[in-house]
Coordinates of C-alpha atoms and ligand atoms in Angstrom, one line a residue:
X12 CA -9.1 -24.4 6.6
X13 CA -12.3 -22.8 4.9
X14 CA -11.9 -22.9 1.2
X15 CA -13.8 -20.9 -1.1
X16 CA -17.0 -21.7 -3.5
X17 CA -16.0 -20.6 -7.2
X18 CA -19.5 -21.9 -8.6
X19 CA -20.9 -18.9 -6.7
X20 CA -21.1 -15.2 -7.8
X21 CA -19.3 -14.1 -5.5
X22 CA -16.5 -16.6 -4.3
X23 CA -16.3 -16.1 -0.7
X24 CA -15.9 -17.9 3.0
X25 CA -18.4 -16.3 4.8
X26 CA -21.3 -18.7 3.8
X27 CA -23.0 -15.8 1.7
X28 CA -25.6 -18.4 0.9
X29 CA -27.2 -18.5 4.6
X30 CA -27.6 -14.6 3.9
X31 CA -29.8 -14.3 1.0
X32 CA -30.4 -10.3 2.3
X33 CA -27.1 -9.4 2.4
X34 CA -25.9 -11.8 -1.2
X35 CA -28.5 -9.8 -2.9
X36 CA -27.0 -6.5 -2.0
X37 CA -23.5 -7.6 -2.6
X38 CA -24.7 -9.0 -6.4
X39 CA -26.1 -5.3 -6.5
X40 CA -22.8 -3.7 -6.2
X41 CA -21.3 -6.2 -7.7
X42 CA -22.0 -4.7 -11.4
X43 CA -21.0 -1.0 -10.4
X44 CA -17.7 -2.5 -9.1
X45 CA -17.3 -4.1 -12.6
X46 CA -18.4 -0.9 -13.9
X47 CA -16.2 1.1 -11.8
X48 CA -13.1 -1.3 -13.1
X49 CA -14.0 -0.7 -16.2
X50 CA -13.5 3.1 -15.9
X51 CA -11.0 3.5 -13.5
X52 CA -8.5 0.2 -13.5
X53 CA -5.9 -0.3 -15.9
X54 CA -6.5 1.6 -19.0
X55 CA -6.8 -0.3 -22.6
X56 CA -5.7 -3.9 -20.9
X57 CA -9.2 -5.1 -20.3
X58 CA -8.9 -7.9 -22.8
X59 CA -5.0 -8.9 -22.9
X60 CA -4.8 -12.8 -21.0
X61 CA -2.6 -11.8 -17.9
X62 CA -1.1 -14.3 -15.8
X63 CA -2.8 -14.1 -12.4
X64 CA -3.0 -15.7 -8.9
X65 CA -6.4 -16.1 -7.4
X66 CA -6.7 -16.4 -3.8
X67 CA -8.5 -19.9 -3.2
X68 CA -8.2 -20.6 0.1
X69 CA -7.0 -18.7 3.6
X70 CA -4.4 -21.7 4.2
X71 CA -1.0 -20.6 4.1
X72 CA 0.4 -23.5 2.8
X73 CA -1.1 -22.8 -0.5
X74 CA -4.0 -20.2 -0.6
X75 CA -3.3 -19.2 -4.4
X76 CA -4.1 -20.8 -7.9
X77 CA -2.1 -19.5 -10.7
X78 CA -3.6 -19.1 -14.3
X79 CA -4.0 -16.8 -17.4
X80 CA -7.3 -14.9 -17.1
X81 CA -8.6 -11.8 -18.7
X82 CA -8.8 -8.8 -15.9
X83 CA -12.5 -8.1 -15.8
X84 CA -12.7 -11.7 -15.5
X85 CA -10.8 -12.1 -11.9
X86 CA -13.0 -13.9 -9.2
X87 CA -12.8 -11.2 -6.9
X88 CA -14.2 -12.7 -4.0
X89 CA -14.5 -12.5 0.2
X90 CA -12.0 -14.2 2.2
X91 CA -11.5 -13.8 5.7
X92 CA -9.0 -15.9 7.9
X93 CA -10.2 -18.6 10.3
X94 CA -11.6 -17.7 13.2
X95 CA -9.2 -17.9 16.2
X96 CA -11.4 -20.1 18.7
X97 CA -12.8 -17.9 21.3
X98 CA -10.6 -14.7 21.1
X99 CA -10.2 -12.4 23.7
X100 CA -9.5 -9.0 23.1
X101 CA -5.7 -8.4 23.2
X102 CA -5.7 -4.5 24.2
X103 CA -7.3 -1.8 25.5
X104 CA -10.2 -1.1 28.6
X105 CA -11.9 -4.3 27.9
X106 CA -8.7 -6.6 27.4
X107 CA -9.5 -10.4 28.2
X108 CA -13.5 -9.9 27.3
X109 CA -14.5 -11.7 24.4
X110 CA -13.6 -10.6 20.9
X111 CA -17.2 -8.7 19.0
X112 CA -19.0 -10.4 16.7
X113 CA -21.1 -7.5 16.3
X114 CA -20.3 -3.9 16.1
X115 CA -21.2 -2.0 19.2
X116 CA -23.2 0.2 19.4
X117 CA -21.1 3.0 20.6
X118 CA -18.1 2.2 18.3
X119 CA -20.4 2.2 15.4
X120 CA -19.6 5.0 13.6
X121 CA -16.0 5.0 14.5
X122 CA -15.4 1.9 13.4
X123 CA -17.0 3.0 9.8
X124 CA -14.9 5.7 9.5
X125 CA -11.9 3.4 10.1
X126 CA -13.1 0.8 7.3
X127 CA -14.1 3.7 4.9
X128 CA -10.7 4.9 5.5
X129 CA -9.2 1.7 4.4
X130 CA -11.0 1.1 2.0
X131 CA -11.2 3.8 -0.1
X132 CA -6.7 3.7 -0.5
X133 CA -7.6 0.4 -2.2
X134 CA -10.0 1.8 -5.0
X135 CA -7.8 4.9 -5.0
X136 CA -4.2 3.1 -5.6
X137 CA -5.7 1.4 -9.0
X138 CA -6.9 5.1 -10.0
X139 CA -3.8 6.3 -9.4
X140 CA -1.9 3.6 -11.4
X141 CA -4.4 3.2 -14.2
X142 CA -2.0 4.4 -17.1
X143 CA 0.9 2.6 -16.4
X144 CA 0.6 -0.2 -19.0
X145 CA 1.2 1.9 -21.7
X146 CA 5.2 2.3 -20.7
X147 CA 5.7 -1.1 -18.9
X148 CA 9.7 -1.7 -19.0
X149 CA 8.7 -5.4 -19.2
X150 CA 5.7 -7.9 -19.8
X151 CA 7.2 -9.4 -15.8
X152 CA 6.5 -5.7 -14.7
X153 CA 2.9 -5.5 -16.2
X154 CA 2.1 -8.6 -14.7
X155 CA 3.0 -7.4 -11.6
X156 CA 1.1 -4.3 -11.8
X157 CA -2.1 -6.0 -13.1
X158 CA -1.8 -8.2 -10.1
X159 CA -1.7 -5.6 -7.3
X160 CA -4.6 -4.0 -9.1
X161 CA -6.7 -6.7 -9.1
X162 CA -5.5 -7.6 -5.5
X163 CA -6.8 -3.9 -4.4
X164 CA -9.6 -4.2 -6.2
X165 CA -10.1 -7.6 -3.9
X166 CA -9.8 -5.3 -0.6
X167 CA -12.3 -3.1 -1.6
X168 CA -14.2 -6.1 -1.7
X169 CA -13.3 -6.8 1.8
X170 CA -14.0 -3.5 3.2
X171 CA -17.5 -3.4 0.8
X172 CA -18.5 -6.8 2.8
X173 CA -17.8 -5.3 6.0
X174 CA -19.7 -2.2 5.2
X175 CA -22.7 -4.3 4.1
X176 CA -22.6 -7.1 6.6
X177 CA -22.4 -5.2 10.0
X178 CA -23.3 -1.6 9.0
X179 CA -26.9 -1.4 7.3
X180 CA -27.9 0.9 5.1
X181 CA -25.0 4.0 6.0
X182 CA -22.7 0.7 5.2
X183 CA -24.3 0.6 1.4
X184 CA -24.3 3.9 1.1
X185 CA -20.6 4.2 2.0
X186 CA -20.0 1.2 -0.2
X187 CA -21.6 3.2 -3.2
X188 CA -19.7 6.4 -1.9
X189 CA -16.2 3.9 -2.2
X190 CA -16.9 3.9 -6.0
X191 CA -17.6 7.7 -6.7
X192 CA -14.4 9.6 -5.0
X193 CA -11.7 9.2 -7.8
X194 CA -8.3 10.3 -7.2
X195 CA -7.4 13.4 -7.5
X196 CA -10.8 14.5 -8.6
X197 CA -11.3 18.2 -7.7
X198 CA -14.9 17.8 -6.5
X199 CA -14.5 14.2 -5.2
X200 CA -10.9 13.2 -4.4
X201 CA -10.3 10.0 -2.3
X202 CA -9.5 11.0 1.3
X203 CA -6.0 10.7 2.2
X204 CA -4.0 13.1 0.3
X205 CA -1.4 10.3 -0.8
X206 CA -4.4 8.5 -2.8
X207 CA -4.5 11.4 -4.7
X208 CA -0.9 12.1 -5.8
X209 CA -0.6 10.9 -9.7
X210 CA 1.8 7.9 -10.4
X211 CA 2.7 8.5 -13.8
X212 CA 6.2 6.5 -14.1
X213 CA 7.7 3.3 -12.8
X214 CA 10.0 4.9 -10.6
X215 CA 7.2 6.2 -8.8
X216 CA 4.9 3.1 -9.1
X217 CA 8.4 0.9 -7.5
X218 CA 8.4 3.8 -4.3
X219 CA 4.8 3.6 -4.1
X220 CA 4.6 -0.1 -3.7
X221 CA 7.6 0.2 -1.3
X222 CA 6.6 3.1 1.1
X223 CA 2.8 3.3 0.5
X224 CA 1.9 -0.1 0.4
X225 CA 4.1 -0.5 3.8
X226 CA 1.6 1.7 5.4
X227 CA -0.9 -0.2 4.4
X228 CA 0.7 -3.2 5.8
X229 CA 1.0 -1.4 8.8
X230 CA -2.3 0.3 8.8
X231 CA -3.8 -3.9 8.1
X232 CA -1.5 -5.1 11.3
X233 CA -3.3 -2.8 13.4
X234 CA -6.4 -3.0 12.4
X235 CA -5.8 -6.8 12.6
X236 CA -5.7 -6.7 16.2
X237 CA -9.1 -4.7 16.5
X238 CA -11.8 -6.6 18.8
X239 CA -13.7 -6.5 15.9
X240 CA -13.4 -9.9 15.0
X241 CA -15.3 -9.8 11.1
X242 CA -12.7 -7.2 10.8
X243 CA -9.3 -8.4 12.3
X244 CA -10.0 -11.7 10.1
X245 CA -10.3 -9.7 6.9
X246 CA -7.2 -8.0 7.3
X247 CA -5.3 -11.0 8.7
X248 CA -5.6 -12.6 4.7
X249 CA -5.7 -9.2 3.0
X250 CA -2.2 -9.1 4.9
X251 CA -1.1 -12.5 2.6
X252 CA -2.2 -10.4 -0.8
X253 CA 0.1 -7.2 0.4
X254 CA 3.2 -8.9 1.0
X255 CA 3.6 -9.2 -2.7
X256 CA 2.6 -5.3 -3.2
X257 CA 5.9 -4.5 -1.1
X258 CA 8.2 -7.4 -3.1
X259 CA 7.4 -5.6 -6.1
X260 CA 9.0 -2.1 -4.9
X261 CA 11.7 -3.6 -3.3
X262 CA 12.7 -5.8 -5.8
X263 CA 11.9 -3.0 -8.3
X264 CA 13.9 -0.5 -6.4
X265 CA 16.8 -2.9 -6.3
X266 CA 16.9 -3.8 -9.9
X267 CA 16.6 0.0 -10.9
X268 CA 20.1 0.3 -8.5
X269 CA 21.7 -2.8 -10.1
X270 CA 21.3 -1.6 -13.3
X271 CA 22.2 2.2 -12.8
X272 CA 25.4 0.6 -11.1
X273 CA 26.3 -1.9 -14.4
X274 CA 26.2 1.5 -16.4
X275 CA 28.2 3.5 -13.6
X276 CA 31.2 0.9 -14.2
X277 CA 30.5 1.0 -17.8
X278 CA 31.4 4.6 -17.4
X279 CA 33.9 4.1 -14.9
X280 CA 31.9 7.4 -13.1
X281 CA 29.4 8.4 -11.0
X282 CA 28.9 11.4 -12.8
X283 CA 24.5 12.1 -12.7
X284 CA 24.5 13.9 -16.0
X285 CA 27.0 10.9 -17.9
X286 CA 24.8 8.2 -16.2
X287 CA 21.7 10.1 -17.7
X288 CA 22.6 10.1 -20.9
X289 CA 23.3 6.9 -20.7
X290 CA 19.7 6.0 -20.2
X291 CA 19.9 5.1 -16.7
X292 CA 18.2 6.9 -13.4
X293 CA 21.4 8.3 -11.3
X294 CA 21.3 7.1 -7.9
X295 CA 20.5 11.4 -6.3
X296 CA 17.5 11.1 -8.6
X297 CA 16.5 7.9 -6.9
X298 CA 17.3 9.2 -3.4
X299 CA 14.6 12.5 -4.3
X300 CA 12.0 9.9 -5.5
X301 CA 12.3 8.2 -2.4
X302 CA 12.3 11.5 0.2
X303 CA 9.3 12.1 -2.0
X304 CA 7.2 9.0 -1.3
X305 CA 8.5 7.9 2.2
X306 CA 7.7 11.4 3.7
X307 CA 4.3 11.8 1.4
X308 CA 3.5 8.3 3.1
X309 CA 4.3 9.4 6.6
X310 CA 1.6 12.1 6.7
X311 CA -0.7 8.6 6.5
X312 CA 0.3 7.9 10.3
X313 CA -1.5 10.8 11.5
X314 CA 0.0 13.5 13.9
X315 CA 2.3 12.6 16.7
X316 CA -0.4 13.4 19.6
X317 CA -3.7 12.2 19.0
X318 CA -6.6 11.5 20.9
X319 CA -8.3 9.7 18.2
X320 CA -5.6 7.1 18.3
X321 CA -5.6 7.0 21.6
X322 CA -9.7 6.5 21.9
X323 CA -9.5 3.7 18.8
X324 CA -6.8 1.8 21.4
X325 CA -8.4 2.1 24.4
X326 CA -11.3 0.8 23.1
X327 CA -10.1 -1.9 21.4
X328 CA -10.8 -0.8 17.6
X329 CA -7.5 -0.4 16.8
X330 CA -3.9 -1.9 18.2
X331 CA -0.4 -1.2 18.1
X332 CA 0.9 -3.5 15.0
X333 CA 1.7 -6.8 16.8
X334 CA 0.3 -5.7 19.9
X335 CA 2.0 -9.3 21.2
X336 CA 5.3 -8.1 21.2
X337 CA 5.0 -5.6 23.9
X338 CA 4.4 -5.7 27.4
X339 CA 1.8 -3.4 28.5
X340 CA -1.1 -3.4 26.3
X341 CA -3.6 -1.3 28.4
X342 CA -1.2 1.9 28.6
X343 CA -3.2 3.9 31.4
X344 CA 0.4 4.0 33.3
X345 CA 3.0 5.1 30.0
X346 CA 4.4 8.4 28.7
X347 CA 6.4 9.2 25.7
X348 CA 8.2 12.0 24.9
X349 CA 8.0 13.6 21.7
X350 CA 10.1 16.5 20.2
X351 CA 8.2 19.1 18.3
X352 CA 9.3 22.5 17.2
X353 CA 8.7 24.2 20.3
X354 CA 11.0 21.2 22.1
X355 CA 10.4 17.9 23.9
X356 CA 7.5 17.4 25.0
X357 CA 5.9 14.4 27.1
X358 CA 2.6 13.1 26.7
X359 CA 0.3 9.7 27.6
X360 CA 1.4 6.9 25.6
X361 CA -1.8 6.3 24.7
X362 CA -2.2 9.7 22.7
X363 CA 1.4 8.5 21.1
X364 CA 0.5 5.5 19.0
X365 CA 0.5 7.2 15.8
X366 CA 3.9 7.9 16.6
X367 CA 4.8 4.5 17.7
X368 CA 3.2 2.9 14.9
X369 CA 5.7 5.0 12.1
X370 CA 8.5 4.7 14.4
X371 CA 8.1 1.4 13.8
X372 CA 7.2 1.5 10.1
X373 CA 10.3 3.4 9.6
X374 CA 12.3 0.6 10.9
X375 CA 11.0 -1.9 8.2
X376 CA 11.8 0.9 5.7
X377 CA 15.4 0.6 6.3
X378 CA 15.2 -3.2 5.1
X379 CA 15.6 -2.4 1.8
X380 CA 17.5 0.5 2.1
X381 CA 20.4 -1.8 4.0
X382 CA 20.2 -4.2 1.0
X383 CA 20.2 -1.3 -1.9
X384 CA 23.3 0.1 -0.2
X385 CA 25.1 -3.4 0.2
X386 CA 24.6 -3.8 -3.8
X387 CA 26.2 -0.1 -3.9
X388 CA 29.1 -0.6 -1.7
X389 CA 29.4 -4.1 -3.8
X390 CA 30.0 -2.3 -6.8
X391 CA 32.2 0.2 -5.1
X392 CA 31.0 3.3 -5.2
X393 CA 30.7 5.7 -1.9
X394 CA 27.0 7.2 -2.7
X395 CA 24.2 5.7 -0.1
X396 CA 20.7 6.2 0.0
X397 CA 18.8 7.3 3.3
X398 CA 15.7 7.9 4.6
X399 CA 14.1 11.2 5.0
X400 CA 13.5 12.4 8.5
X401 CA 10.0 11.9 9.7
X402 CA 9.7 15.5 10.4
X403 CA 10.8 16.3 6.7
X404 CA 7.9 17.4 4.6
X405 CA 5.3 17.2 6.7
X406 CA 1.9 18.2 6.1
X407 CA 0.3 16.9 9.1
X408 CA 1.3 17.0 13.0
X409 CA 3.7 19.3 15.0
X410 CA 5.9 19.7 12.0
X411 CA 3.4 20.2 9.4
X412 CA 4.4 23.2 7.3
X413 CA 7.8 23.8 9.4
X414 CA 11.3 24.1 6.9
X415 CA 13.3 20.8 8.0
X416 CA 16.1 19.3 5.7
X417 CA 15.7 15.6 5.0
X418 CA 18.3 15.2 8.1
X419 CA 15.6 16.8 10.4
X420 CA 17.3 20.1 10.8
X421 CA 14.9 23.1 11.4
X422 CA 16.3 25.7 8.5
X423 CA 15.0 29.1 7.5
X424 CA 12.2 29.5 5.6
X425 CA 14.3 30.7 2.4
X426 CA 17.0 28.4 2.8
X427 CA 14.2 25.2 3.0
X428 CA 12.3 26.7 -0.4
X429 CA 15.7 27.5 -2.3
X430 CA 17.0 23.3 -1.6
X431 CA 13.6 21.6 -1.6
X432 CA 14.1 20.1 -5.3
X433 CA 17.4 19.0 -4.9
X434 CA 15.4 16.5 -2.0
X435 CA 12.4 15.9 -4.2
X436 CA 12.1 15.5 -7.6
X437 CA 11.8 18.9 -9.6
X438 CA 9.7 19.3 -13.1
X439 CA 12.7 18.3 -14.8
X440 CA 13.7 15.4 -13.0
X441 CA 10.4 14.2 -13.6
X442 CA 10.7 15.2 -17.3
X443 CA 14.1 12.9 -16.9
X444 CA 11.9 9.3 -15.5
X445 CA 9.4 10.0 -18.1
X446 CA 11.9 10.4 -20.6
X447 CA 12.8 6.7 -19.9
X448 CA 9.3 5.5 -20.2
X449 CA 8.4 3.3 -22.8
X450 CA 6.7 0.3 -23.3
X451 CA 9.2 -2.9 -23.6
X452 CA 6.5 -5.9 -24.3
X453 CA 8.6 -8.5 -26.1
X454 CA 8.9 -11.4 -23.8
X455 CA 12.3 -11.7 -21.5
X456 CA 13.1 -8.0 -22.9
X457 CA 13.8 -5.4 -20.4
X458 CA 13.6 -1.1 -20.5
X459 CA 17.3 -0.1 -20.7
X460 CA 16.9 1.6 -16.8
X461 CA 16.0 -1.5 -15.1
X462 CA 17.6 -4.8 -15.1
X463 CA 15.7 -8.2 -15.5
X464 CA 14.4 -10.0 -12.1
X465 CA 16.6 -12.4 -10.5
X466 CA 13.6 -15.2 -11.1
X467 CA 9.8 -15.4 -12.5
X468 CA 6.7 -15.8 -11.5
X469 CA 5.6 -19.2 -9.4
X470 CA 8.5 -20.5 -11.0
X471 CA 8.5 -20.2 -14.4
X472 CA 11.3 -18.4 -16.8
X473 CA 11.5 -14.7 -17.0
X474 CA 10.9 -14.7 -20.8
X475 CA 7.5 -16.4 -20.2
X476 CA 5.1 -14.4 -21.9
X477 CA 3.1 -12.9 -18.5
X478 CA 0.9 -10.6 -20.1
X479 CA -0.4 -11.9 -23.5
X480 CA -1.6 -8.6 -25.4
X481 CA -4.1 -8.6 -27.9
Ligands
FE2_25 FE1 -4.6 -3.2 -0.4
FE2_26 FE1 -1.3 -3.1 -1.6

């Protein structure tokens, strides 16, 4: 186990000392990062205590400390996992060579674009979220949100080590470049279009964490396997951090059901409009919220058929999610057959991963959705939720642009524009969740939509005051 040196600027276990070049440039960003947080992270929360975890070691029997801190204080720091002694390559061409150490030379700037890529959702997810404070339905929730941000803010870190570690001077200037795209800026936006979609209520923050933060996991898992060792280990622990991204939508999720089903009893109906006006979301606004973010976080996978994917996996840069469940990891021999507007069509494996990768992500999606609907049929009431079809929505791939209902039905053009808002949220839906949106911040006391966690944080009460406001 390496632990990590809090004495130093920049807590880390990479040994920053040995690298006095490379410490100095990192203690150069280091104040436009605090700057940037100032700016862009949570608005008006800088000085409130929060109760925080702060990653102190890569050992998973107990890599986090727990204690009150102020935000701008948080020891963002560098962590990477342990080295796995002499790793081979698990994919790919060059499967069974040694594991780089170095970037390669003709991988260089692919494997820049790939960490820029990654690192810029981190930056961009803290933008996005940067107003939510102010209608917190509890002092647990803030908590929560305060600790993904800062967590984010730690995997820009990661990327921003990367960038300056094995990538010169193009690496600082893309490190600088990490801090100047803001989301949804018209001249600079960040560079997926999801990082630039506004979260502006709780329901959207809970889908968020669910669906988009699941492609992150997914996009970490494959990246994990890269031959690039520096990089495989930084998303191996950045992996740890995001598990608690994705407990916080599905938990979220689920409590926003539990409590819409206590006032659908109440009522003794499932009437939208009565469960409304009682103050709680209805379960077909929920189910547009999530066609909204599960198909908006889709897009991230890329199109079906891709020969970018399939380049990044034959040269090792970036796997299938774990690659060591599945048999044949050099692919030269394997198809797949894909349907697209125009019908099936069968292509290389290889040019399928993207495909493979959200078929899989897909699966994990249904998780929650299995236990949601459990609580639902519990309560006993017929509604389910569903997922979208991955051809729903699309703005990127063979179905970008085509009219599919969320079932996956190719419709006509008018018939797709005149239903689209009763599948995603329309202005006044949206006027509806924000409607419900105000800050609850007396310890233990919940907003009137959501019903209290089943347990606390690191095991202490719900009522515990999390977020200590000044
Ligand atoms: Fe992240
Ligand atoms: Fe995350």
């Amino acid at each position: 186990m390496s632990s990590i040196d809090y004495a130093e600027k920049i807590p880390n276990n990479v040994n920053l000392v040995t690298d006095r070049t490379l410490q100095r440039a990192l203690e150069h960003w280091q104040p436009h990062f605090l700057q940037w947080w100032r700016d862009m992270g949570p608005s008006d929360f800088q000085a409130a205590d929060v109760y925080l975890r702060t990653a102190i070691s890569v050992d998973a029997q107990g890599w986090a400390h727990y204690g009150v801190t102020k935000m701008p204080d948080y020891r963002w720091g560098i962590f990477l996992a342990d080295p796995a002694a002499e790793r081979k390559i698990g994919f790919g061409d060059q499967m069974g060579q040694p594991a780089w150490q170095q970037v390669p030379g003709e991988y260089r700037s692919t494997l820049r674009r790939l960490i820029v890529t990654q690192g810029d959702t981190e930056p961009a997810s803290v933008e996005q979220q940067r107003l939510l404070g102010h209608t917190c339905p509890s002092l647990y929730d803030l908590r929560n949100l305060f600790q993904i941000n800062v967590e984010e803010g730690r995997h820009l870190w990661a990327m921003v080590y990367l960038l300056h570690a094995y990538f010169g001077r193009d690496g600082r200037e893309e490190a600088e470049e990490l801090l100047a795209r803001h989301s949804g800026d018209a001249d600079k936006p960040r560079i997926l279009t999801t990082f630039n979609e506004p979260i502006s209520d709780w329901l959207s923050l809970y889908c968020f964490t669910y669906f988009t933060d699941r492609d992150g996991k997914y996009q970490l898992k494959s990246l994990a396997e890269s031959a690039f060792d520096p990089l495989s280990r930084t998303c191996r622990f950045m992996l740890t951090e995001e598990a608690h991204h994705m407990f916080v939508g599905e938990t979220g999720i689920g409590r926003v059901v539990k409590r819409t089903l206590e006032v659908m009893k109440e009522l003794g109906s499932d009437d939208p409009a009565k469960v409304r006006a009682a103050g709680a979301v209805d379960l077909p606004t929920l189910q547009k919220y999530l066609n909204f973010w599960c198909s908006s976080s889709l897009d991230l996978f890329g199109s079906e058929i891709s020969s970018n994917s399939a380049a990044n996996f034959a040269n090792g840069l970036k796997g299938r999610p774990d690659e060591s469940q599945y048999e044949d990891h050099v692919l030269r021999e394997a198809s797949k057959t894909l349907p697209t507007p125009e019908g099936d069509q069968t292509v290389p494996m290889l040019n399928a991963l993207n495909e493979v990768m959200r078929e899989s992500y897909l699966k994990d999606c249904e998780i929650g959705l299995k236990r949601w609907n459990r609580q639902i049929e519990r309560a006993g009431f017929s509604f389910r939720l569903t997922l979208p079809s991955s051809r729903f929505r699309r703005t990127i791939g063979a179905w970008a642009g085509q009219p599919v209902d969320p079932q996956g039905n190719l419709i006509s053009k008018e018939q797709y524009e005149k239903n689209l808002y009763s599948w995603i949220p329309s202005e006044s839906d949206r006027a509806f969740v924000h409607s419900l949106m105000h800050k609850v911040a007396a310890p233990g006391k919940m907003a009137a939509w959501i019903a209290p966690p089943e347990r606390g944080i690191n095991n202490l009460p719900v009522e515990y005051e999390y977020v200590k406001l000044q």
